[in-house]
XYZ file of C-alpha atoms in Angstrom:
716
model
C 72.373 -83.890 46.923
C 70.159 -83.572 44.046
C 71.969 -86.888 42.516
C 71.444 -88.818 45.925
C 67.747 -87.422 45.878
C 67.161 -88.615 42.468
C 68.734 -91.903 43.132
C 66.539 -92.352 46.203
C 63.391 -91.232 44.352
C 64.145 -93.689 41.649
C 64.977 -96.780 43.966
C 62.267 -96.053 46.464
C 58.582 -97.619 45.974
C 55.736 -95.789 47.929
C 53.393 -97.512 50.418
C 51.222 -99.107 47.709
C 49.465 -102.550 48.862
C 51.415 -104.643 46.105
C 54.666 -103.142 46.618
C 57.818 -105.126 47.887
C 59.241 -104.856 51.456
C 62.267 -102.806 51.972
C 65.377 -103.801 54.214
C 65.091 -102.456 57.693
C 68.368 -100.393 57.426
C 66.169 -97.688 55.660
C 64.674 -96.672 58.679
C 66.961 -95.860 61.788
C 64.382 -96.364 64.142
C 63.841 -99.927 63.372
C 65.845 -102.162 65.556
C 65.578 -105.554 63.615
C 67.837 -106.213 60.738
C 65.776 -108.216 58.813
C 65.073 -108.110 55.151
C 61.468 -109.196 55.606
C 60.585 -105.914 57.406
C 57.467 -104.217 55.781
C 58.199 -100.545 57.134
C 58.067 -97.854 54.766
C 60.867 -95.006 54.476
C 58.418 -92.173 55.640
C 61.216 -89.807 56.409
C 62.380 -89.716 52.873
C 58.665 -89.059 51.712
C 58.271 -86.267 54.183
C 61.622 -84.867 53.275
C 61.034 -84.872 49.364
C 57.750 -82.930 49.976
C 59.504 -80.684 52.273
C 61.985 -79.812 49.368
C 59.191 -79.727 46.938
C 57.257 -77.116 48.608
C 60.302 -75.051 49.413
C 61.038 -75.437 45.642
C 57.562 -73.781 44.627
C 57.748 -71.033 47.094
C 61.008 -69.730 46.079
C 60.221 -69.336 42.339
C 61.787 -72.832 41.340
C 59.012 -73.437 38.782
C 59.925 -70.246 36.502
C 63.959 -70.805 37.089
C 63.036 -74.394 35.724
C 61.029 -73.053 32.553
C 63.674 -70.164 32.051
C 66.417 -72.892 31.908
C 64.387 -74.973 29.428
C 63.592 -71.884 27.123
C 67.273 -71.119 26.962
C 68.057 -74.684 26.029
C 65.638 -74.782 23.449
C 67.374 -71.800 21.878
C 70.304 -74.173 21.800
C 68.532 -77.404 20.514
C 68.201 -79.116 23.930
C 67.270 -82.745 24.262
C 63.411 -83.395 23.242
C 63.018 -86.281 25.709
C 64.290 -84.271 28.640
C 61.692 -81.427 27.677
C 58.898 -83.844 27.634
C 59.694 -85.376 30.639
C 59.666 -82.097 32.641
C 56.633 -81.020 30.789
C 54.663 -84.085 32.199
C 56.105 -83.512 35.670
C 55.309 -79.847 35.798
C 51.816 -79.958 34.756
C 50.955 -83.360 36.483
C 52.678 -82.741 39.777
C 49.058 -82.310 41.795
C 48.185 -85.541 40.459
C 51.292 -87.311 41.224
C 51.397 -85.966 44.926
C 47.726 -86.504 45.551
C 47.995 -90.287 44.522
C 50.934 -90.765 47.102
C 50.048 -88.572 50.078
C 46.384 -89.251 49.693
C 44.304 -87.403 52.405
C 47.531 -85.551 53.716
C 48.479 -83.606 50.742
C 49.731 -80.084 51.466
C 47.489 -76.979 50.443
C 50.125 -75.611 47.810
C 50.205 -78.940 45.924
C 46.180 -78.830 45.536
C 44.936 -77.863 41.944
C 43.092 -74.773 42.695
C 46.284 -73.376 44.446
C 48.910 -75.115 42.168
C 47.675 -73.732 38.836
C 47.180 -70.116 39.829
C 50.951 -70.227 41.241
C 52.032 -71.824 37.835
C 50.303 -68.932 36.048
C 52.281 -66.283 38.055
C 55.466 -68.502 37.359
C 54.423 -68.283 33.623
C 54.256 -64.416 34.061
C 57.608 -64.331 35.501
C 59.405 -66.324 32.756
C 57.515 -64.185 30.058
C 59.281 -61.181 31.854
C 62.661 -62.744 31.718
C 62.106 -63.513 28.078
C 61.037 -59.668 27.524
C 64.264 -58.706 29.242
C 66.287 -61.099 26.886
C 64.668 -59.673 23.889
C 65.280 -56.139 24.794
C 68.836 -56.987 25.325
C 69.246 -58.697 22.036
C 69.449 -62.143 23.054
C 67.750 -64.986 21.370
C 65.122 -67.045 23.498
C 62.441 -69.756 22.915
C 58.872 -69.446 24.100
C 57.520 -73.010 22.959
C 57.821 -74.861 26.103
C 55.933 -72.227 28.001
C 53.068 -72.633 25.269
C 53.325 -76.151 25.563
C 52.946 -75.895 29.677
C 49.952 -73.785 28.990
C 48.180 -75.713 26.504
C 48.721 -79.118 28.543
C 47.381 -77.623 31.606
C 44.152 -76.327 29.667
C 43.703 -79.589 27.952
C 43.806 -81.395 31.350
C 40.856 -79.319 32.386
C 42.539 -76.559 34.602
C 42.214 -73.731 32.181
C 39.923 -71.760 34.508
C 42.410 -71.800 37.290
C 45.554 -70.880 34.947
C 44.090 -68.532 32.808
C 42.133 -66.534 35.728
C 45.730 -65.430 36.731
C 47.363 -65.255 33.364
C 44.776 -63.364 31.422
C 44.515 -60.272 33.779
C 48.281 -60.051 33.973
C 48.482 -60.369 30.027
C 45.710 -57.750 29.631
C 47.513 -55.097 31.793
C 51.001 -55.789 30.200
C 49.956 -55.677 26.633
C 47.966 -52.190 26.930
C 50.873 -50.061 25.460
C 53.901 -52.616 25.062
C 54.170 -53.894 21.672
C 56.900 -56.483 22.596
C 54.524 -57.884 25.154
C 51.848 -58.185 22.431
C 53.945 -59.955 20.091
C 55.192 -62.263 22.961
C 51.675 -62.939 23.738
C 50.651 -63.604 20.048
C 53.512 -66.146 19.941
C 52.631 -67.627 23.341
C 49.431 -68.951 21.750
C 50.738 -69.332 18.237
C 53.217 -72.096 19.402
C 50.676 -74.281 21.213
C 50.482 -77.548 19.665
C 47.374 -78.050 17.323
C 46.202 -81.067 19.735
C 45.794 -78.363 22.684
C 44.987 -75.318 20.429
C 41.130 -75.808 20.934
C 41.288 -75.855 25.016
C 43.468 -72.771 24.937
C 41.379 -70.949 22.481
C 38.350 -71.452 24.239
C 39.717 -70.772 27.313
C 40.902 -67.202 26.421
C 37.758 -66.571 24.558
C 35.551 -67.216 27.810
C 38.254 -65.573 30.211
C 38.587 -62.229 28.108
C 36.701 -59.409 29.468
C 36.018 -57.959 25.950
C 36.309 -58.278 22.333
C 39.343 -55.820 22.386
C 41.255 -57.642 25.052
C 40.871 -60.785 23.210
C 42.171 -59.427 19.946
C 45.273 -57.737 21.991
C 45.812 -61.634 23.499
C 45.212 -63.601 20.251
C 46.438 -61.255 17.847
C 45.616 -62.753 14.072
C 45.497 -66.338 15.303
C 42.647 -67.287 13.514
C 44.126 -66.258 10.200
C 47.552 -68.045 10.903
C 46.505 -71.332 12.389
C 43.968 -73.360 10.764
C 42.864 -75.376 13.872
C 42.038 -72.087 15.826
C 40.243 -70.941 12.815
C 38.130 -74.324 12.771
C 37.537 -73.654 16.539
C 36.431 -70.046 16.094
C 34.348 -70.133 13.186
C 32.891 -73.776 13.314
C 33.154 -75.567 16.440
C 31.898 -72.396 19.049
C 29.176 -71.358 16.833
C 27.859 -74.222 14.759
C 28.762 -77.472 16.449
C 27.611 -76.674 19.991
C 25.346 -73.869 21.858
C 26.666 -73.583 25.417
C 28.555 -70.289 25.202
C 26.884 -67.342 27.017
C 25.977 -64.228 25.097
C 28.883 -62.215 26.446
C 31.349 -64.961 25.058
C 29.575 -64.666 21.804
C 30.077 -61.016 21.576
C 33.807 -61.342 22.670
C 34.198 -64.030 19.853
C 32.455 -62.059 16.838
C 33.729 -58.599 18.137
C 37.206 -60.337 17.713
C 36.735 -61.207 14.147
C 35.338 -57.660 13.475
C 38.080 -55.500 14.912
C 40.688 -56.211 12.413
C 40.482 -55.664 8.777
C 42.678 -59.035 8.322
C 39.947 -60.907 10.069
C 36.599 -59.370 8.696
C 36.588 -61.882 5.742
C 35.947 -64.630 8.604
C 33.288 -62.406 9.678
C 31.783 -62.539 6.652
C 31.995 -66.018 6.300
C 30.656 -66.900 9.790
C 27.397 -64.913 8.827
C 27.016 -66.795 5.431
C 27.177 -70.057 7.336
C 25.102 -68.971 10.129
C 22.283 -67.602 7.485
C 22.381 -70.874 5.920
C 21.800 -72.939 8.879
C 19.134 -70.557 9.914
C 17.470 -70.887 6.570
C 17.494 -74.650 6.285
C 14.339 -76.380 6.932
C 15.711 -79.581 8.214
C 17.707 -77.722 11.108
C 14.532 -75.740 12.110
C 12.589 -79.167 12.089
C 15.497 -81.244 14.007
C 17.591 -79.105 16.164
C 16.667 -77.972 19.564
C 15.114 -74.701 20.397
C 18.257 -73.384 22.572
C 20.480 -73.978 19.547
C 18.042 -71.892 17.158
C 18.365 -68.979 19.809
C 22.036 -69.267 19.996
C 22.155 -69.147 16.132
C 19.821 -66.246 16.082
C 21.896 -64.366 18.766
C 25.045 -64.876 16.785
C 23.393 -63.599 13.424
C 22.151 -60.491 15.232
C 25.561 -59.815 16.689
C 27.412 -60.437 13.070
C 24.760 -58.063 11.727
C 25.590 -55.378 14.338
C 29.287 -55.407 13.354
C 28.722 -55.198 9.597
C 29.699 -52.045 7.607
C 27.410 -50.391 5.015
C 29.655 -51.376 2.408
C 29.652 -54.969 3.234
C 25.736 -55.017 3.428
C 25.716 -53.462 -0.020
C 27.956 -56.265 -1.358
C 26.166 -59.103 0.201
C 22.511 -57.678 0.070
C 20.887 -60.123 -2.299
C 22.456 -63.107 -0.439
C 21.042 -61.789 2.706
C 17.661 -61.172 1.360
C 17.315 -64.510 -0.118
C 18.343 -66.179 2.973
C 16.118 -63.970 5.074
C 13.031 -65.228 2.890
C 13.809 -68.798 3.109
C 14.495 -68.730 6.783
C 11.401 -66.632 7.584
C 9.387 -69.170 5.861
C 10.869 -72.259 7.586
C 10.238 -70.587 10.908
C 6.902 -69.153 10.335
C 5.781 -72.795 9.223
C 7.179 -74.312 12.606
C 4.153 -75.471 15.237
C 6.258 -74.034 18.265
C 5.465 -70.180 18.802
C 8.996 -69.741 20.194
C 10.576 -70.592 16.893
C 8.102 -68.670 14.957
C 8.975 -65.586 17.435
C 12.729 -66.104 16.719
C 11.998 -66.152 12.824
C 10.101 -63.064 12.951
C 12.906 -61.034 15.049
C 15.822 -62.489 12.965
C 13.930 -61.460 9.852
C 12.910 -57.950 11.228
C 16.787 -57.287 12.133
C 17.977 -58.418 8.552
C 15.254 -56.237 6.876
C 16.068 -53.395 8.716
C 19.907 -53.495 7.971
C 19.507 -54.211 4.184
C 16.567 -51.685 3.750
C 17.510 -48.744 5.333
C 15.745 -46.451 2.825
C 12.622 -48.372 2.146
C 9.872 -50.379 3.897
C 10.992 -53.161 6.322
C 9.362 -56.166 7.876
C 7.454 -55.467 10.915
C 5.680 -58.618 12.760
C 3.391 -58.791 15.908
C 4.490 -60.920 18.721
C 4.632 -60.718 22.522
C 7.674 -58.805 24.319
C 9.237 -60.767 27.060
C 12.951 -60.570 28.205
C 14.250 -62.987 25.506
C 13.139 -60.789 22.595
C 14.124 -57.631 24.303
C 17.798 -59.219 24.675
C 17.643 -60.365 21.046
C 16.956 -56.826 19.859
C 19.818 -55.241 21.789
C 22.126 -57.397 20.359
C 21.349 -55.446 17.089
C 21.610 -52.078 18.794
C 25.187 -52.363 20.335
C 28.093 -50.176 19.526
C 29.845 -51.166 16.229
C 33.332 -49.689 17.412
C 35.438 -50.624 20.524
C 34.659 -48.048 23.314
C 36.876 -45.216 23.448
C 39.462 -44.545 26.191
C 38.642 -41.401 28.336
C 41.777 -39.686 29.871
C 41.514 -38.697 33.491
C 41.459 -34.950 32.679
C 38.102 -35.266 30.780
C 36.558 -37.447 33.582
C 36.028 -34.433 35.922
C 34.724 -32.203 33.163
C 31.123 -31.639 33.044
C 30.698 -30.176 29.734
C 32.216 -33.035 28.090
C 30.289 -34.564 25.030
C 30.662 -38.058 26.601
C 29.285 -36.820 29.922
C 26.232 -35.409 28.117
C 25.792 -38.658 26.111
C 25.880 -40.475 29.209
C 23.463 -38.592 30.990
C 20.901 -38.480 27.860
C 21.297 -42.123 27.508
C 20.952 -42.922 30.969
C 17.512 -44.997 31.267
C 14.787 -43.498 33.563
C 15.866 -39.983 33.430
C 14.011 -37.236 31.573
C 15.958 -35.089 29.273
C 15.344 -32.052 31.539
C 17.018 -33.798 34.441
C 19.919 -35.018 32.199
C 20.236 -30.983 31.196
C 20.414 -30.105 34.746
C 23.051 -32.785 35.545
C 25.361 -31.233 32.776
C 24.834 -27.756 33.169
C 24.404 -27.372 36.919
C 25.766 -23.542 36.757
C 22.919 -22.625 34.295
C 20.348 -19.755 35.102
C 16.769 -20.531 36.231
C 15.578 -19.270 33.217
C 16.924 -22.107 31.088
C 15.179 -24.769 33.262
C 11.667 -23.854 32.590
C 9.255 -26.868 31.760
C 6.002 -26.961 29.916
C 4.063 -26.635 33.163
C 4.230 -23.072 33.091
C 2.135 -22.889 29.896
C -1.375 -21.733 30.060
C -3.814 -24.725 28.422
C -5.542 -23.201 25.416
C -9.533 -22.677 25.762
C -11.098 -25.345 23.522
C -14.570 -25.057 24.774
C -15.818 -23.113 21.651
C -14.251 -25.657 19.116
C -16.895 -27.238 16.957
C -16.618 -30.781 15.329
C -15.765 -30.691 11.879
C -18.415 -31.440 9.369
C -18.305 -35.052 8.449
C -17.682 -36.133 4.799
C -20.574 -36.901 2.646
C -20.584 -40.567 1.578
C -21.268 -41.433 -1.948
C -24.767 -42.425 -3.249
C -23.831 -44.394 -6.291
C -21.832 -47.645 -6.774
C -19.485 -46.001 -9.718
C -18.823 -43.527 -7.158
C -17.842 -46.045 -4.672
C -15.296 -47.627 -6.945
C -13.850 -44.376 -7.918
C -13.226 -43.309 -4.127
C -11.673 -46.711 -3.311
C -9.355 -46.566 -6.588
C -8.698 -42.921 -6.819
C -6.486 -40.460 -4.609
C -6.271 -40.935 -1.002
C -8.985 -38.900 0.700
C -9.145 -40.894 4.085
C -12.412 -39.300 5.148
C -14.072 -40.125 2.221
C -12.547 -43.535 1.876
C -13.818 -44.610 5.463
C -17.272 -43.047 4.748
C -17.339 -45.317 1.609
C -16.521 -48.462 3.315
C -19.210 -47.935 5.907
C -22.285 -47.396 3.169
C -20.902 -49.858 0.399
C -22.881 -52.918 1.682
C -26.116 -50.934 1.977
C -25.526 -49.330 -1.279
C -25.197 -52.699 -3.133
C -28.467 -54.170 -1.513
C -30.474 -51.114 -2.756
C -29.268 -50.837 -6.055
C -29.008 -54.132 -7.406
C -29.357 -53.468 -11.261
C -26.320 -51.088 -11.089
C -24.183 -53.351 -9.024
C -24.713 -56.145 -11.643
C -23.194 -53.887 -14.255
C -20.143 -53.542 -12.453
C -20.011 -56.665 -10.037
C -16.797 -58.190 -11.296
C -15.055 -54.769 -11.259
C -16.253 -54.080 -7.633
C -15.223 -57.480 -6.726
C -11.685 -57.060 -7.986
C -11.285 -53.754 -6.301
C -12.533 -55.149 -2.834
C -10.205 -58.339 -3.118
C -7.184 -56.253 -3.882
C -8.208 -53.335 -1.439
C -5.849 -52.694 1.329
C -6.444 -50.571 4.680
C -5.259 -47.240 3.921
C -6.354 -45.752 7.260
C -7.036 -47.364 10.649
C -10.718 -48.605 10.886
C -11.606 -50.918 13.611
C -13.846 -53.084 11.551
C -12.069 -52.926 8.156
C -11.948 -56.620 7.455
C -15.418 -57.178 8.315
C -16.767 -54.459 6.229
C -14.681 -55.486 3.329
C -15.924 -58.967 3.747
C -19.435 -58.173 4.069
C -19.224 -55.797 0.884
C -17.753 -59.074 -1.085
C -20.473 -61.304 0.101
C -23.212 -58.921 -0.972
C -21.930 -58.340 -4.390
C -21.408 -62.029 -4.726
C -25.243 -62.612 -3.605
C -26.414 -59.786 -6.215
C -24.542 -61.219 -8.947
C -23.516 -64.959 -8.209
C -22.396 -66.462 -11.500
C -19.818 -63.815 -12.872
C -18.463 -62.931 -9.687
C -18.091 -66.620 -8.447
C -16.581 -67.412 -11.809
C -13.931 -64.421 -10.916
C -12.991 -65.471 -7.304
C -12.806 -69.060 -8.083
C -10.549 -68.183 -11.236
C -8.373 -65.861 -9.076
C -8.054 -68.593 -6.320
C -5.181 -70.353 -8.324
C -3.841 -67.132 -10.046
C -0.398 -66.140 -9.138
C 0.797 -63.510 -7.268
C -1.753 -63.533 -4.640
C -1.030 -63.722 -0.914
C -2.244 -66.578 1.284
C -4.416 -64.418 3.274
C -6.282 -63.193 -0.182
C -6.854 -66.953 -1.197
C -8.181 -67.638 2.186
C -10.561 -64.475 1.829
C -11.849 -65.766 -1.306
C -12.735 -69.204 0.332
C -14.525 -67.221 3.092
C -16.377 -64.988 0.915
C -17.744 -68.166 -1.420
C -18.837 -69.915 1.845
C -20.619 -66.998 3.328
C -22.411 -66.155 0.098
C -23.544 -69.966 -0.342
C -24.983 -69.747 3.008
C -26.988 -66.613 2.271
C -28.271 -67.843 -1.082
C -29.508 -71.019 0.607
C -31.699 -69.432 3.398
C -35.177 -69.522 2.614
C -36.773 -66.443 2.085
C -40.505 -65.977 1.546
C -41.763 -63.121 -0.275
C -43.540 -60.381 1.923
C -42.553 -62.279 5.073
C -39.963 -61.898 7.533
C -38.328 -64.839 8.716
C -39.386 -65.891 12.098
C -36.887 -65.310 14.867
C -37.235 -68.564 16.304
C -35.905 -70.526 13.409
C -32.369 -71.326 13.705
C -30.201 -71.339 10.596
C -26.554 -73.091 10.645
C -23.895 -70.544 11.253
C -20.521 -70.724 9.646
C -17.478 -69.695 11.755
C -14.989 -68.576 9.243
C -12.392 -66.381 11.254
C -10.778 -68.413 13.952
C -10.340 -66.850 17.462
C -13.668 -65.717 17.995
C -14.410 -64.377 21.619
C -17.010 -66.527 23.373
C -17.801 -63.605 25.806
C -19.699 -61.728 23.042
C -22.489 -64.409 23.129
C -23.017 -64.613 26.970
C -26.809 -63.275 26.361
C -27.454 -66.358 23.969
C -25.813 -68.980 26.617
C -27.907 -67.493 29.376
C -31.180 -67.683 27.345
C -30.483 -71.209 26.319
C -29.885 -72.290 30.104
C -33.071 -70.602 31.020
C -34.933 -72.146 28.320
C -33.643 -75.697 28.970
C -34.780 -75.200 32.773
C -38.145 -73.955 32.075
C -41.229 -75.929 32.095
C -44.071 -74.676 30.057
C -47.845 -75.892 30.155
C -49.644 -74.541 27.071
C -51.791 -75.951 24.166
C -51.687 -75.124 20.564
C -48.711 -75.509 18.167
C -45.284 -75.875 20.063
C -43.137 -74.726 16.995
C -43.462 -72.248 14.121
C -43.974 -73.611 10.935
C -40.809 -73.183 8.923
C -41.029 -71.157 5.697
C -40.441 -72.890 2.581
C -38.942 -71.141 -0.416
C -36.664 -72.412 -3.355
C -33.004 -72.550 -2.809
C -31.196 -70.067 -4.766
C -28.144 -71.681 -4.278
C -29.151 -74.612 -6.179
C -28.927 -73.248 -9.791
C -25.354 -71.631 -8.990
C -23.775 -74.286 -6.862
C -21.673 -75.741 -9.835
C -20.077 -72.373 -10.355
C -19.059 -72.280 -6.716
C -17.826 -75.683 -6.222
C -16.260 -77.446 -9.403
C -13.690 -74.521 -10.348
C -12.324 -74.781 -6.797
C -11.751 -78.312 -6.989
C -10.288 -78.909 -10.565
C -6.576 -77.255 -10.321
C -5.538 -78.112 -6.792
C -2.863 -80.510 -8.000
C -1.086 -77.806 -10.013
C 1.478 -76.220 -8.264
C 2.227 -72.633 -8.968
C 5.478 -70.666 -8.355
C 4.111 -68.938 -5.244
C 1.460 -71.424 -4.440
C 1.321 -75.379 -3.689
C -1.404 -76.743 -2.352
C -0.049 -80.267 -1.917
C 3.163 -78.723 -0.703
C 4.202 -76.252 1.846
C 0.821 -74.368 1.742
C -0.924 -77.270 3.350
C -2.889 -74.857 5.781
C -4.884 -73.571 2.772
C -5.476 -77.015 1.449
C -7.351 -77.673 5.028
C -9.373 -74.451 4.466
C -10.191 -75.519 1.020
C -11.500 -78.885 1.871
C -13.675 -77.320 4.459
C -15.121 -74.927 2.042
C -15.763 -77.561 -0.398
C -17.743 -79.396 2.348
C -19.578 -76.354 3.324
C -20.579 -75.896 -0.306
C -21.959 -79.245 -0.845
C -23.943 -78.965 2.731
C -25.866 -76.110 1.395
C -26.385 -77.810 -2.069
C -27.442 -80.901 -0.434
C -30.754 -81.200 -1.844
C -30.106 -80.148 -5.161
C -29.776 -82.115 -8.671
C -25.913 -81.315 -8.619
C -25.440 -82.477 -5.237
C -24.568 -86.294 -6.370
C -21.773 -84.852 -8.751
C -20.359 -82.679 -6.095
C -20.357 -85.487 -3.586
C -18.455 -87.862 -5.894
C -15.995 -85.049 -6.890
C -15.334 -83.924 -3.070
C -15.065 -87.816 -2.203
C -12.235 -88.058 -4.945
C -10.566 -85.197 -3.825
C -10.459 -85.992 0.066
C -9.519 -89.520 -0.686
C -6.246 -88.479 -2.127
C -5.689 -86.536 1.288
C -6.093 -89.348 3.643
C -2.459 -90.049 3.904
C -1.168 -86.362 4.147
C 1.803 -85.574 6.154
C -0.164 -82.603 7.851
C -2.410 -83.973 10.607
C -5.119 -81.097 10.141
C -5.536 -82.219 6.818
C -5.868 -85.686 7.429
C -8.372 -85.440 10.123
C -10.176 -82.919 7.851
C -10.195 -85.332 5.070
C -12.012 -88.174 7.211
C -14.756 -85.795 7.880
C -15.102 -84.610 4.547
C -15.121 -88.386 3.409
C -18.089 -88.849 5.591
C -19.864 -85.840 4.693
C -19.462 -86.577 0.904
C -20.736 -90.221 1.415
C -23.813 -89.108 3.206
C -24.511 -86.244 0.354
C -24.449 -88.775 -2.420
C -26.497 -91.191 -0.529
C -29.077 -88.618 0.136
C -28.844 -87.245 -3.775
C -29.621 -91.000 -4.881
C -32.496 -91.510 -2.436
C -30.927 -93.554 -0.089
C -31.596 -93.631 3.701
C -28.837 -92.185 5.764
C -26.671 -94.531 8.125
C -25.811 -93.869 11.651
C -22.200 -92.947 11.799
């Protein structure tokens, strides 16, 4: 029968439009005996489909694969195996092409491939019994079937049936574990990627994936490339759970941990690459950040100690690249990853801490670092019912939203009522008679202020000193001039030892006041320190702000014995960005009222402006020229024309401010020429802020030079 069926299938051509005609003798219902009849042998097709359906329902696929596995052990024909492999895997496609819309449900892909997965389990069961009986058997044909199904895009259908069964069978049976490892090891390299990705995606956890794959990534180079390169660095479509399974699989066995360290090193190099940060999408950078945090959560203390310097170097480079980005999301990713690396490599010392807005993405990233480093332990059924087991206590304590008292009640329900007393039973202490502690007396002399700021930590006295320092400098100008440079040095390096609301403002005002009191020595010190090493960008910008504010104060006209009229408007410099416009609401309202008010009066309409010498004219050169002379000399930690272009824009702005306040002085022409040469070199700068700023500075420098030479100002 099989021979006749095979001959009929071979000689019969199905109903395609271009197929030749068949003799009428094939169809018994046809009454003509003409050889030109176009009737198709439908009864043969229906019969073959019925036989195939019965073949599948009675377990014929498992019997066929088992027969091939036995023949492989005896060196069967490879051509026959290849033909059977194509027919088994592509059967739904062949039948759908022939039957079109009349295909049976069992031959549909969503039904056929789960059935094929069940048949593979039956074959593996027979192989297991054969091995236990001491008989040789081959599993490579089953591996080829699995690989070809996965590469044809049906891995979800077949692995959804195969993986749960293998997960249960490999829990406590070492033979099934070795069979499963052999099953994936025998997959040809051209299909290995599809199989590995399918297992990683379908496995419910890293421990299950480790049982199913074994040390496949160590034995097979193709699988190692897929796991360590393709799934982590060449794409970013895997969900977070799949990433945890993949990296947890590498961390669960000591023979695979070297790959975990290798993966972490390559991820850190990619994260710290400025080119990758600039040109890769944000989603891929988020994917790499998640992978780095998961790797860090699996590292042991010994491994961190051996790679501490490498992690620190990559952390500094990557943090710089991310913080230089214009996208807030990328900067936030850099902050979170840098904080996480710092917390792992500096367990005993200070760690990095940034300020950023908390959202679902940041909380998810932080949770990846705090996951369990070891696989969860299996609790026996006898321990599940115990209320005093340690696992029950931990579970109750860690449950979010429950108070510790409620957790204790859930653990020990039989305890007495005396053990459940809460803090509500305590009577509040009467503090009505308490008196406020006497405030610390502030120092009265400048040298005492320096001693307090540089001496031992007395927080109350330190805060009092900061609040009176500006007033003391204004009152004792002679004493301040004796120690002006020393006081400026202390204030420039001063850090906030205790929280003060307006610490930055108090420190800035004190620096400005000491610069006004003794301008030449202090300006020389500040300008020399601007290009010195071991200063942060914040300190360098503080120097620029202090010089600009001091120049503004020195250039203001102050007539002796007269107060400045309130109606005179002086130019205002906005140094710190992000000021709140709501604080000037009264000024805005007054201007609106003034613009809409009509006044009928005689006499002088404006108050006469006060004329006084410009104190800034004699010291303008000490403020301006030292700042402009060393801008093109890069230091180890400071490169104005390179990565520190933000400070370059602030420097150009400060130089323009200094030129503005010295516009009518003798040195203004030289300052204008120097500023013109300085900003002319920045007109093609890569940073947009520096380019736009250079155009305005060019305009200001040209106007200042014209005014100094006595030429009339041109409209621009």
